[in-house]
């Protein structure tokens, strides 16, 4: 029996439809797409507006064609937080986007180079999460990772933000020692080369269990694998993990965490998406839509 | 216009709509309140019947409570340009609300250009909201735009019954387009649009 999978960190705008097809076949029911940078700096706020609109518009629609629910989080990412060309205007944009349907958190905020400006933008967005009653999806630095985790925890505690409403992402064998028992949901990105790989992840799960842990692919335009969560599940099965433990790791933990947003529910996520477009009343499926109706070109 | 009356909104829902209108005093506040309208007032539809809009009547039973709330709010804070901006930066629910508001708030030129943008939409729900169940397309579109609309409706299989004024606007060019589509579909062994013969008969 295939467990449903909630994949809590994907950048689907950079993936092709084959990926959606394979993800759906592997049991992925929900993808969460946190707003992040696009590989190179944006030079004006308009690029953010169009990117945000794409996530709630076309990308959500595209995912639904493959039976996958697409939810997202919005934030000013830590890399571009350092860029004065966009910083203030993007922060001003967020209240409006954080109220959208299907927006289940503030993210990826976080730290990258750990500059004072990143701290300030981090704090401002923690405040936004409080105002809009949303959980946080926090990106941690690739370099100087342990210090980055400690700094994030300091900032969150100083802001008195409830840690059960924080997903601290991109962890590894070292950072879990810092986050165990803090109450945060500990995220691990299974990303070839730079982060974790499936065998390392399974070894870590053997040692620490699945409590307050969540795994994701963080798939994007880099060398990454949108199937790394189901592949890890296969390795877990081979290693003798129970179906319950696997279900908790890849469904229960992320579902409970993001349901804290109050914007979506497990029942909704277990209901198949309408593969053909909804009619205007949202109740009946009309004929003729879907990927083979008109196409884009 | 008293929209609550025009859409025959049921008593228990009226308070929710009035509360939304009272909560928003300006365009900036509307930006933040707008996405949550479906969550707060709901998506259930108004009772069947006709409502008079600026460019002709429409089936009010296709309008959801949040659509009516959106019309009231946008009329209060910003008008047609605001509706267009909300459409441009909205998700599907927001776009449906903003599109319906535009059907009433936009002048003829603006509504024509909005429809020509919707004509290319990949999202069928948005296309339906702009073109079906209302009299404005037949009133506003020239023959070329009207024929493009009908051909797309046929192509994606929308019911002819939901196209207001189709009989009066049938024309020889459109018939040729539909017959070409029919031939293409038959050659491919696919279904032919159910409305084809009736449009053809209307021109004969
Ligand atoms: Zn990411």
CSV table of C-alpha atoms and ligand atoms in Angstrom, one decimal:
chain,number,residue,atom,x,y,z
A,1,UNK,CA,0.0,0.0,0.0
A,2,UNK,CA,1.5,3.3,-1.2
A,3,UNK,CA,1.4,6.0,1.5
A,4,UNK,CA,0.3,9.4,0.3
A,5,UNK,CA,3.2,11.9,0.3
A,6,UNK,CA,3.1,15.6,1.2
A,7,UNK,CA,6.3,17.0,-0.4
A,8,UNK,CA,6.9,20.1,1.7
A,9,UNK,CA,9.7,21.8,-0.4
A,10,UNK,CA,9.7,21.9,-4.2
A,11,UNK,CA,10.4,24.6,-6.8
A,12,UNK,CA,8.0,23.3,-9.5
A,13,UNK,CA,8.3,26.4,-11.7
A,14,UNK,CA,11.7,24.9,-12.7
A,15,UNK,CA,10.4,21.4,-13.4
A,16,UNK,CA,8.7,19.8,-16.5
A,17,UNK,CA,5.4,18.0,-16.8
A,18,UNK,CA,7.2,14.6,-16.8
A,19,UNK,CA,8.2,15.4,-13.2
A,20,UNK,CA,4.6,16.0,-12.2
A,21,UNK,CA,3.6,12.7,-13.9
A,22,UNK,CA,6.3,10.7,-12.1
A,23,UNK,CA,5.6,12.4,-8.8
A,24,UNK,CA,1.9,11.6,-9.0
A,25,UNK,CA,2.7,8.0,-9.9
A,26,UNK,CA,5.0,7.7,-6.9
A,27,UNK,CA,2.2,8.8,-4.5
A,28,UNK,CA,2.9,12.5,-4.1
A,29,UNK,CA,-0.5,14.2,-3.4
A,30,UNK,CA,0.6,17.6,-2.3
A,31,UNK,CA,3.5,19.8,-3.3
A,32,UNK,CA,4.5,22.9,-1.3
A,33,UNK,CA,6.4,25.5,-3.3
A,34,UNK,CA,8.1,28.1,-1.1
A,35,UNK,CA,9.0,31.3,-2.8
A,36,UNK,CA,12.7,31.6,-3.2
A,37,UNK,CA,15.3,33.2,-5.5
A,38,UNK,CA,15.5,32.2,-9.2
A,39,UNK,CA,19.2,31.5,-9.5
A,40,UNK,CA,20.2,35.1,-10.3
A,41,UNK,CA,19.2,38.3,-8.6
A,42,UNK,CA,16.0,40.1,-9.7
A,43,UNK,CA,16.4,43.8,-10.3
A,44,UNK,CA,13.0,45.1,-9.5
A,45,UNK,CA,9.8,44.3,-7.5
A,46,UNK,CA,7.8,43.6,-10.6
A,47,UNK,CA,9.7,40.4,-11.2
A,48,UNK,CA,8.6,39.3,-7.7
A,49,UNK,CA,5.0,40.2,-8.4
A,50,UNK,CA,4.9,38.1,-11.6
A,51,UNK,CA,6.7,35.2,-9.8
A,52,UNK,CA,4.2,35.2,-6.9
A,53,UNK,CA,1.3,35.4,-9.4
A,54,UNK,CA,2.7,32.5,-11.3
A,55,UNK,CA,2.8,30.3,-8.1
A,56,UNK,CA,-0.8,30.9,-7.2
A,57,UNK,CA,-2.0,30.9,-10.8
A,58,UNK,CA,-0.4,28.9,-13.5
A,59,UNK,CA,1.7,26.6,-11.3
A,60,UNK,CA,-1.3,25.6,-9.1
A,61,UNK,CA,-3.3,25.0,-12.2
A,62,UNK,CA,-0.6,22.9,-13.9
A,63,UNK,CA,-0.2,20.7,-10.8
A,64,UNK,CA,-3.9,20.1,-10.6
A,65,UNK,CA,-3.8,18.6,-14.2
A,66,UNK,CA,-1.7,15.8,-12.7
A,67,UNK,CA,-3.9,15.2,-9.7
A,68,UNK,CA,-1.5,17.1,-7.4
A,69,UNK,CA,-2.5,19.8,-4.9
A,70,UNK,CA,-0.1,22.8,-5.1
A,71,UNK,CA,0.2,25.0,-2.0
A,72,UNK,CA,2.8,27.7,-1.4
A,73,UNK,CA,4.5,30.0,1.1
A,74,UNK,CA,5.6,33.6,0.4
A,75,UNK,CA,8.5,35.5,1.7
A,76,UNK,CA,11.5,37.6,0.8
A,77,UNK,CA,14.3,35.0,0.6
A,78,UNK,CA,17.5,35.7,2.5
A,79,UNK,CA,19.7,36.0,-0.6
A,80,UNK,CA,17.7,38.9,-2.0
A,81,UNK,CA,17.0,40.3,1.4
A,82,UNK,CA,20.5,41.8,1.0
A,83,UNK,CA,19.5,43.6,-2.2
A,84,UNK,CA,18.3,47.1,-1.6
A,85,UNK,CA,16.8,47.3,-5.1
A,86,UNK,CA,13.9,45.0,-4.1
A,87,UNK,CA,14.0,44.6,-0.3
A,88,UNK,CA,11.5,47.2,1.0
A,89,UNK,CA,9.1,46.9,-1.8
A,90,UNK,CA,8.9,43.1,-1.5
A,91,UNK,CA,8.2,43.3,2.2
A,92,UNK,CA,5.4,45.7,1.5
A,93,UNK,CA,3.9,43.3,-1.0
A,94,UNK,CA,3.7,40.4,1.3
A,95,UNK,CA,0.6,41.2,3.4
A,96,UNK,CA,-1.5,40.9,0.3
A,97,UNK,CA,0.0,37.7,-0.9
A,98,UNK,CA,-0.1,36.1,2.6
A,99,UNK,CA,-3.9,36.4,2.6
A,100,UNK,CA,-4.3,34.3,-0.6
A,101,UNK,CA,-6.1,31.0,-0.6
A,102,UNK,CA,-3.7,28.0,-0.6
A,103,UNK,CA,-0.9,30.0,1.1
A,104,UNK,CA,0.0,27.9,4.1
A,105,UNK,CA,3.0,29.7,5.6
A,106,UNK,CA,5.6,32.4,5.4
A,107,UNK,CA,8.8,31.1,3.6
A,108,UNK,CA,11.5,30.7,2.6
A,109,UNK,CA,12.6,33.4,4.9
A,110,UNK,CA,15.9,32.6,6.7
A,111,UNK,CA,19.6,33.3,6.7
A,112,UNK,CA,22.2,32.9,4.0
A,113,UNK,CA,25.3,35.0,4.5
A,114,UNK,CA,24.1,35.9,8.0
A,115,UNK,CA,24.3,39.7,7.6
A,116,UNK,CA,22.6,42.2,9.9
A,117,UNK,CA,20.2,43.0,7.1
A,118,UNK,CA,19.1,39.3,6.9
A,119,UNK,CA,18.4,39.5,10.6
A,120,UNK,CA,16.2,42.5,10.2
A,121,UNK,CA,14.3,41.0,7.3
A,122,UNK,CA,13.9,37.7,9.2
A,123,UNK,CA,12.4,39.6,12.2
A,124,UNK,CA,10.0,41.6,10.0
A,125,UNK,CA,8.7,38.4,8.4
A,126,UNK,CA,8.3,36.6,11.8
A,127,UNK,CA,6.1,39.5,12.7
A,128,UNK,CA,4.1,39.0,9.4
A,129,UNK,CA,3.6,35.4,10.2
A,130,UNK,CA,2.2,36.3,13.5
A,131,UNK,CA,-0.2,38.9,12.0
A,132,UNK,CA,-1.4,36.5,9.3
A,133,UNK,CA,-1.5,33.5,11.7
A,134,UNK,CA,0.8,31.4,9.5
A,135,UNK,CA,3.6,29.0,10.3
A,136,UNK,CA,7.2,29.6,9.1
A,137,UNK,CA,9.3,27.7,6.6
A,138,UNK,CA,12.9,28.7,7.4
A,139,UNK,CA,15.9,28.3,5.0
A,140,UNK,CA,19.2,27.8,6.7
A,141,UNK,CA,22.6,28.6,5.2
A,142,UNK,CA,24.7,26.1,3.3
A,143,UNK,CA,28.0,27.4,4.7
A,144,UNK,CA,28.5,27.8,8.4
A,145,UNK,CA,25.4,25.7,8.9
A,146,UNK,CA,25.6,25.1,12.6
A,147,UNK,CA,26.0,28.8,13.4
A,148,UNK,CA,23.1,29.5,11.0
A,149,UNK,CA,20.8,27.1,12.9
A,150,UNK,CA,21.8,28.6,16.2
A,151,UNK,CA,21.2,32.1,14.9
A,152,UNK,CA,17.7,31.2,13.5
A,153,UNK,CA,16.8,29.7,16.9
A,154,UNK,CA,18.0,32.8,18.7
A,155,UNK,CA,16.0,35.1,16.4
A,156,UNK,CA,12.8,33.0,16.8
A,157,UNK,CA,13.2,32.8,20.6
A,158,UNK,CA,13.9,36.6,20.8
A,159,UNK,CA,10.7,37.2,18.8
A,160,UNK,CA,8.8,34.8,21.1
A,161,UNK,CA,7.5,32.9,18.2
A,162,UNK,CA,6.1,29.4,19.0
A,163,UNK,CA,8.6,26.9,17.8
A,164,UNK,CA,6.0,24.3,17.0
A,165,UNK,CA,5.0,26.6,14.1
A,166,UNK,CA,8.5,26.6,12.6
A,167,UNK,CA,9.9,24.3,10.0
A,168,UNK,CA,13.7,24.7,10.1
A,169,UNK,CA,14.8,23.3,6.8
A,170,UNK,CA,18.0,21.9,5.2
A,171,UNK,CA,19.3,20.1,8.3
A,172,UNK,CA,22.0,17.5,8.5
A,173,UNK,CA,23.6,15.0,10.9
A,174,UNK,CA,25.1,17.9,12.9
A,175,UNK,CA,22.2,20.3,13.1
A,176,UNK,CA,19.8,17.6,14.4
A,177,UNK,CA,21.7,17.7,17.7
A,178,UNK,CA,20.8,21.4,17.9
A,179,UNK,CA,17.1,21.1,17.0
A,180,UNK,CA,16.0,17.8,18.7
A,181,UNK,CA,13.7,18.7,21.5
A,182,UNK,CA,13.2,22.4,20.6
A,183,UNK,CA,9.7,21.7,19.2
A,184,UNK,CA,10.5,22.8,15.6
A,185,UNK,CA,9.7,20.6,12.7
A,186,UNK,CA,13.1,19.5,11.5
A,187,UNK,CA,13.4,19.5,7.7
A,188,UNK,CA,15.9,17.6,5.7
A,189,UNK,CA,16.4,18.2,2.0
A,190,UNK,CA,17.5,15.1,0.1
A,191,UNK,CA,19.5,16.8,-2.6
A,192,UNK,CA,22.4,15.2,-4.4
A,193,UNK,CA,25.9,16.3,-3.4
A,194,UNK,CA,25.2,19.4,-1.3
A,195,UNK,CA,22.6,18.4,1.3
A,196,UNK,CA,21.5,14.9,2.3
A,197,UNK,CA,21.3,11.7,0.2
A,198,UNK,CA,18.7,8.9,0.8
A,199,UNK,CA,21.2,6.4,2.5
A,200,UNK,CA,22.4,9.2,4.9
A,201,UNK,CA,18.8,10.2,5.6
A,202,UNK,CA,17.8,6.6,6.4
A,203,UNK,CA,20.8,6.2,8.8
A,204,UNK,CA,19.8,9.4,10.5
A,205,UNK,CA,16.2,8.2,10.9
A,206,UNK,CA,17.4,4.9,12.3
A,207,UNK,CA,19.2,6.9,15.0
A,208,UNK,CA,16.6,9.6,15.8
A,209,UNK,CA,13.2,8.2,14.7
A,210,UNK,CA,10.5,10.1,12.8
A,211,UNK,CA,9.2,12.4,15.5
A,212,UNK,CA,9.1,16.1,14.5
A,213,UNK,CA,11.1,15.3,11.3
A,214,UNK,CA,10.1,15.9,7.7
A,215,UNK,CA,11.9,15.2,4.4
A,216,UNK,CA,11.8,17.0,1.1
A,217,UNK,CA,13.5,17.1,-2.3
A,218,UNK,CA,14.0,20.9,-2.5
A,219,UNK,CA,14.0,20.2,-6.2
A,220,UNK,CA,14.7,23.2,-8.4
A,221,UNK,CA,16.8,24.1,-11.5
A,222,UNK,CA,19.9,22.6,-9.9
A,223,UNK,CA,21.0,19.0,-9.9
A,224,UNK,CA,18.1,17.7,-7.8
A,225,UNK,CA,15.6,14.9,-7.8
A,226,UNK,CA,11.8,15.4,-7.4
A,227,UNK,CA,11.5,11.8,-6.5
A,228,UNK,CA,14.0,11.8,-3.6
A,229,UNK,CA,11.2,11.5,-1.0
A,230,UNK,CA,9.6,8.4,-2.6
A,231,UNK,CA,13.1,7.0,-3.1
A,232,UNK,CA,13.9,7.5,0.5
A,233,UNK,CA,10.6,5.7,1.4
A,234,UNK,CA,11.7,2.7,-0.6
A,235,UNK,CA,15.0,2.6,1.2
A,236,UNK,CA,13.2,2.9,4.5
A,237,UNK,CA,11.0,-0.1,3.6
A,238,UNK,CA,14.1,-2.1,2.8
A,239,UNK,CA,15.6,-1.0,6.2
A,240,UNK,CA,12.5,-2.4,8.0
A,241,UNK,CA,10.7,0.8,9.0
A,242,UNK,CA,7.0,0.2,9.7
A,243,UNK,CA,4.3,1.5,7.4
A,244,UNK,CA,3.1,3.7,10.3
A,245,UNK,CA,6.6,5.3,10.7
A,246,UNK,CA,6.8,6.1,7.0
A,247,UNK,CA,3.3,7.5,6.9
A,248,UNK,CA,4.1,9.8,9.9
A,249,UNK,CA,7.3,11.0,8.2
A,250,UNK,CA,6.0,11.8,4.7
A,251,UNK,CA,2.4,12.6,5.4
A,252,UNK,CA,1.3,13.1,9.0
A,253,UNK,CA,4.1,15.4,10.1
A,254,UNK,CA,4.0,17.9,7.2
A,255,UNK,CA,0.2,17.7,7.0
A,256,UNK,CA,-0.3,18.5,10.7
A,257,UNK,CA,2.3,21.2,10.5
A,258,UNK,CA,0.9,23.1,7.5
A,259,UNK,CA,-2.7,22.5,8.6
A,260,UNK,CA,-1.8,25.0,11.4
A,261,UNK,CA,-2.3,27.7,8.8
A,262,UNK,CA,-6.1,27.0,8.9
A,263,UNK,CA,-6.1,27.5,5.1
A,264,UNK,CA,-6.2,23.9,4.0
A,265,UNK,CA,-7.1,20.5,5.6
A,266,UNK,CA,-6.1,16.9,5.3
A,267,UNK,CA,-9.5,16.0,3.9
A,268,UNK,CA,-9.1,18.5,1.1
A,269,UNK,CA,-5.6,17.2,0.4
A,270,UNK,CA,-6.8,13.6,0.2
A,271,UNK,CA,-9.6,14.6,-2.2
A,272,UNK,CA,-8.2,14.3,-5.8
A,273,UNK,CA,-7.8,17.5,-7.7
A,274,UNK,CA,-10.1,18.1,-10.6
A,275,UNK,CA,-8.0,17.2,-13.6
A,276,UNK,CA,-10.3,19.1,-15.9
A,277,UNK,CA,-10.9,22.7,-15.0
A,278,UNK,CA,-13.7,23.5,-12.6
A,279,UNK,CA,-16.7,25.2,-13.9
A,280,UNK,CA,-17.2,28.7,-12.6
A,281,UNK,CA,-19.4,27.5,-9.7
A,282,UNK,CA,-16.6,25.2,-8.6
A,283,UNK,CA,-19.0,22.2,-8.4
A,284,UNK,CA,-19.0,20.4,-11.7
A,285,UNK,CA,-16.3,19.3,-14.0
A,286,UNK,CA,-16.8,20.3,-17.6
A,287,UNK,CA,-15.7,18.4,-20.6
A,288,UNK,CA,-12.8,19.2,-22.8
A,289,UNK,CA,-10.2,20.8,-20.5
A,290,UNK,CA,-7.0,19.5,-19.2
A,291,UNK,CA,-3.6,19.1,-20.7
A,292,UNK,CA,-4.8,17.9,-24.0
A,293,UNK,CA,-7.4,20.6,-24.7
A,294,UNK,CA,-5.7,23.6,-26.2
A,295,UNK,CA,-2.2,23.5,-25.0
A,296,UNK,CA,-0.1,26.6,-24.8
A,297,UNK,CA,1.4,27.0,-28.2
B,1,UNK,CA,-27.6,49.7,-7.1
B,2,UNK,CA,-28.7,47.5,-4.2
B,3,UNK,CA,-26.9,44.3,-5.2
B,4,UNK,CA,-28.1,42.4,-2.2
B,5,UNK,CA,-31.6,42.8,-3.6
B,6,UNK,CA,-30.7,42.4,-7.3
B,7,UNK,CA,-29.0,39.0,-6.5
B,8,UNK,CA,-31.8,38.0,-4.1
B,9,UNK,CA,-29.3,37.2,-1.4
B,10,UNK,CA,-30.8,35.2,1.5
B,11,UNK,CA,-31.2,37.0,4.8
B,12,UNK,CA,-28.5,35.0,6.7
B,13,UNK,CA,-25.9,36.0,4.1
B,14,UNK,CA,-26.7,39.7,3.9
B,15,UNK,CA,-25.0,40.5,7.2
B,16,UNK,CA,-21.8,38.9,6.1
B,17,UNK,CA,-21.8,40.9,2.8
B,18,UNK,CA,-22.5,44.1,4.6
B,19,UNK,CA,-19.8,43.4,7.1
B,20,UNK,CA,-17.2,43.0,4.3
B,21,UNK,CA,-18.3,46.3,2.8
B,22,UNK,CA,-18.1,48.1,6.1
B,23,UNK,CA,-14.6,46.7,6.8
B,24,UNK,CA,-13.0,48.1,3.7
B,25,UNK,CA,-12.6,51.9,3.3
B,26,UNK,CA,-9.9,52.2,0.6
B,27,UNK,CA,-8.2,50.5,-2.3
B,28,UNK,CA,-5.1,49.5,-0.3
B,29,UNK,CA,-7.3,47.8,2.4
B,30,UNK,CA,-9.1,46.0,-0.4
B,31,UNK,CA,-5.9,44.4,-1.7
B,32,UNK,CA,-5.4,42.6,1.6
B,33,UNK,CA,-9.1,41.8,2.3
B,34,UNK,CA,-9.9,40.6,-1.2
B,35,UNK,CA,-8.2,37.2,-1.3
B,36,UNK,CA,-10.0,36.0,1.8
B,37,UNK,CA,-13.5,36.8,0.6
B,38,UNK,CA,-14.3,33.2,-0.5
B,39,UNK,CA,-13.2,31.9,2.9
B,40,UNK,CA,-15.2,34.5,4.8
B,41,UNK,CA,-18.5,34.8,2.8
B,42,UNK,CA,-18.4,31.5,1.0
B,43,UNK,CA,-18.8,30.2,-2.6
B,44,UNK,CA,-22.4,29.2,-2.7
B,45,UNK,CA,-24.4,30.6,-5.6
B,46,UNK,CA,-27.2,33.2,-5.7
B,47,UNK,CA,-30.7,31.9,-6.6
B,48,UNK,CA,-31.4,31.2,-10.3
B,49,UNK,CA,-32.8,34.2,-12.2
B,50,UNK,CA,-31.7,37.1,-14.2
B,51,UNK,CA,-29.8,40.2,-13.0
B,52,UNK,CA,-29.4,43.4,-14.9
B,53,UNK,CA,-25.8,44.5,-15.4
B,54,UNK,CA,-24.4,47.4,-17.3
B,55,UNK,CA,-24.1,45.6,-20.7
B,56,UNK,CA,-27.2,43.4,-20.4
B,57,UNK,CA,-28.7,40.7,-18.3
B,58,UNK,CA,-26.9,37.7,-16.8
B,59,UNK,CA,-27.7,34.5,-15.0
B,60,UNK,CA,-27.3,35.4,-11.4
B,61,UNK,CA,-27.4,31.7,-10.4
B,62,UNK,CA,-23.8,31.5,-11.7
B,63,UNK,CA,-22.6,34.2,-9.3
B,64,UNK,CA,-21.2,33.1,-6.0
B,65,UNK,CA,-21.7,35.0,-2.7
B,66,UNK,CA,-18.0,36.0,-2.9
B,67,UNK,CA,-18.5,37.4,-6.4
B,68,UNK,CA,-21.4,39.6,-5.2
B,69,UNK,CA,-19.3,40.8,-2.3
B,70,UNK,CA,-16.4,41.5,-4.6
B,71,UNK,CA,-18.6,43.6,-6.9
B,72,UNK,CA,-19.9,45.6,-3.9
B,73,UNK,CA,-16.4,46.2,-2.6
B,74,UNK,CA,-14.7,47.1,-5.9
B,75,UNK,CA,-17.6,49.4,-6.8
B,76,UNK,CA,-17.0,51.1,-3.5
B,77,UNK,CA,-13.2,51.3,-3.7
B,78,UNK,CA,-11.7,51.8,-7.1
B,79,UNK,CA,-14.1,50.7,-9.9
B,80,UNK,CA,-13.1,49.0,-13.2
B,81,UNK,CA,-9.3,49.8,-13.1
B,82,UNK,CA,-9.2,48.2,-9.6
B,83,UNK,CA,-11.0,45.1,-10.8
B,84,UNK,CA,-8.5,44.7,-13.6
B,85,UNK,CA,-5.5,45.0,-11.2
B,86,UNK,CA,-7.1,42.5,-8.8
B,87,UNK,CA,-7.6,40.2,-11.8
B,88,UNK,CA,-4.0,40.6,-12.9
B,89,UNK,CA,-2.6,39.6,-9.5
B,90,UNK,CA,-5.1,37.1,-8.3
B,91,UNK,CA,-5.4,33.3,-7.9
B,92,UNK,CA,-8.3,31.6,-9.7
B,93,UNK,CA,-10.9,32.5,-7.1
B,94,UNK,CA,-9.8,36.1,-7.1
B,95,UNK,CA,-9.8,36.2,-10.9
B,96,UNK,CA,-13.3,34.8,-11.0
B,97,UNK,CA,-14.5,37.5,-8.6
B,98,UNK,CA,-12.7,40.3,-10.4
B,99,UNK,CA,-13.8,39.1,-13.8
B,100,UNK,CA,-17.5,39.1,-12.8
B,101,UNK,CA,-17.1,42.6,-11.3
B,102,UNK,CA,-15.6,43.8,-14.6
B,103,UNK,CA,-18.7,42.5,-16.5
B,104,UNK,CA,-20.6,45.3,-14.8
B,105,UNK,CA,-18.0,48.0,-13.9
B,106,UNK,CA,-16.0,48.1,-17.2
B,107,UNK,CA,-17.1,50.4,-20.0
B,108,UNK,CA,-17.7,48.8,-23.4
B,109,UNK,CA,-14.1,49.4,-24.7
B,110,UNK,CA,-12.5,48.1,-21.6
B,111,UNK,CA,-14.7,45.0,-21.4
B,112,UNK,CA,-13.9,44.2,-25.0
B,113,UNK,CA,-10.2,44.3,-24.4
B,114,UNK,CA,-10.7,42.2,-21.2
B,115,UNK,CA,-12.6,39.6,-23.2
B,116,UNK,CA,-9.9,39.5,-25.8
B,117,UNK,CA,-7.4,38.7,-23.1
B,118,UNK,CA,-9.7,36.0,-21.6
B,119,UNK,CA,-10.1,34.5,-25.0
B,120,UNK,CA,-6.5,33.1,-24.7
B,121,UNK,CA,-6.9,31.9,-21.1
B,122,UNK,CA,-5.9,28.3,-20.5
B,123,UNK,CA,-8.2,28.2,-17.5
B,124,UNK,CA,-11.7,27.2,-18.7
B,125,UNK,CA,-13.4,28.5,-15.5
B,126,UNK,CA,-12.1,32.0,-16.3
B,127,UNK,CA,-13.2,31.8,-19.9
B,128,UNK,CA,-16.7,30.7,-18.9
B,129,UNK,CA,-17.0,33.5,-16.3
B,130,UNK,CA,-16.2,36.0,-19.0
B,131,UNK,CA,-18.2,34.7,-21.9
B,132,UNK,CA,-21.1,32.5,-20.8
B,133,UNK,CA,-24.4,33.0,-19.1
B,134,UNK,CA,-24.6,36.7,-19.9
B,135,UNK,CA,-25.7,39.0,-22.7
B,136,UNK,CA,-22.7,41.3,-23.0
B,137,UNK,CA,-20.7,39.2,-25.5
B,138,UNK,CA,-23.5,39.3,-28.1
B,139,UNK,CA,-24.0,43.0,-27.4
B,140,UNK,CA,-20.3,44.1,-27.5
B,141,UNK,CA,-18.3,41.8,-29.8
B,142,UNK,CA,-17.9,42.4,-33.5
B,143,UNK,CA,-18.3,39.4,-35.8
B,144,UNK,CA,-14.6,38.4,-35.8
B,145,UNK,CA,-14.4,38.4,-32.0
B,146,UNK,CA,-17.8,36.7,-31.7
B,147,UNK,CA,-16.7,33.9,-34.1
B,148,UNK,CA,-13.4,33.4,-32.2
B,149,UNK,CA,-15.4,33.0,-29.0
B,150,UNK,CA,-17.9,30.6,-30.5
B,151,UNK,CA,-15.1,28.5,-32.1
B,152,UNK,CA,-13.3,28.2,-28.8
B,153,UNK,CA,-16.5,27.3,-27.0
B,154,UNK,CA,-17.1,24.6,-29.6
B,155,UNK,CA,-13.4,23.4,-29.4
B,156,UNK,CA,-13.6,22.9,-25.7
B,157,UNK,CA,-17.1,21.5,-25.7
B,158,UNK,CA,-19.2,24.2,-23.9
B,159,UNK,CA,-23.0,23.9,-24.0
B,160,UNK,CA,-24.6,26.1,-26.6
B,161,UNK,CA,-27.5,26.8,-24.1
B,162,UNK,CA,-25.1,28.9,-22.0
B,163,UNK,CA,-24.3,31.2,-24.8
B,164,UNK,CA,-26.7,34.2,-24.8
B,165,UNK,CA,-27.8,35.4,-28.2
B,166,UNK,CA,-26.2,32.7,-30.3
B,167,UNK,CA,-29.1,32.4,-32.6
B,168,UNK,CA,-29.2,36.1,-33.6
B,169,UNK,CA,-25.4,36.2,-34.0
B,170,UNK,CA,-25.0,33.1,-36.2
B,171,UNK,CA,-23.3,33.9,-39.5
B,172,UNK,CA,-21.9,32.3,-42.6
B,173,UNK,CA,-18.3,32.6,-41.6
B,174,UNK,CA,-19.0,31.0,-38.2
B,175,UNK,CA,-20.8,28.2,-39.9
B,176,UNK,CA,-17.8,27.5,-42.1
B,177,UNK,CA,-15.5,27.5,-39.1
B,178,UNK,CA,-17.7,25.0,-37.3
B,179,UNK,CA,-18.0,22.8,-40.3
B,180,UNK,CA,-14.3,22.8,-40.7
B,181,UNK,CA,-13.9,21.8,-37.0
B,182,UNK,CA,-16.5,19.1,-37.5
B,183,UNK,CA,-14.6,17.7,-40.5
B,184,UNK,CA,-11.3,17.7,-38.6
B,185,UNK,CA,-12.9,16.0,-35.6
B,186,UNK,CA,-14.6,13.3,-37.8
B,187,UNK,CA,-11.3,12.6,-39.6
B,188,UNK,CA,-9.7,12.1,-36.2
B,189,UNK,CA,-12.6,9.9,-35.0
B,190,UNK,CA,-13.4,12.3,-32.2
B,191,UNK,CA,-16.7,13.8,-31.0
B,192,UNK,CA,-18.3,16.6,-32.8
B,193,UNK,CA,-19.5,19.6,-30.9
B,194,UNK,CA,-23.2,19.1,-30.0
B,195,UNK,CA,-24.1,22.7,-30.9
B,196,UNK,CA,-22.8,22.5,-34.4
B,197,UNK,CA,-26.0,21.6,-36.3
B,198,UNK,CA,-28.2,24.1,-34.4
B,199,UNK,CA,-25.9,27.0,-35.3
B,200,UNK,CA,-25.8,25.8,-38.9
B,201,UNK,CA,-29.6,25.6,-39.0
B,202,UNK,CA,-29.9,29.1,-37.6
B,203,UNK,CA,-28.1,30.5,-40.7
B,204,UNK,CA,-30.1,28.5,-43.3
C,1,LIG,ZN1,14.1,26.0,-1.5
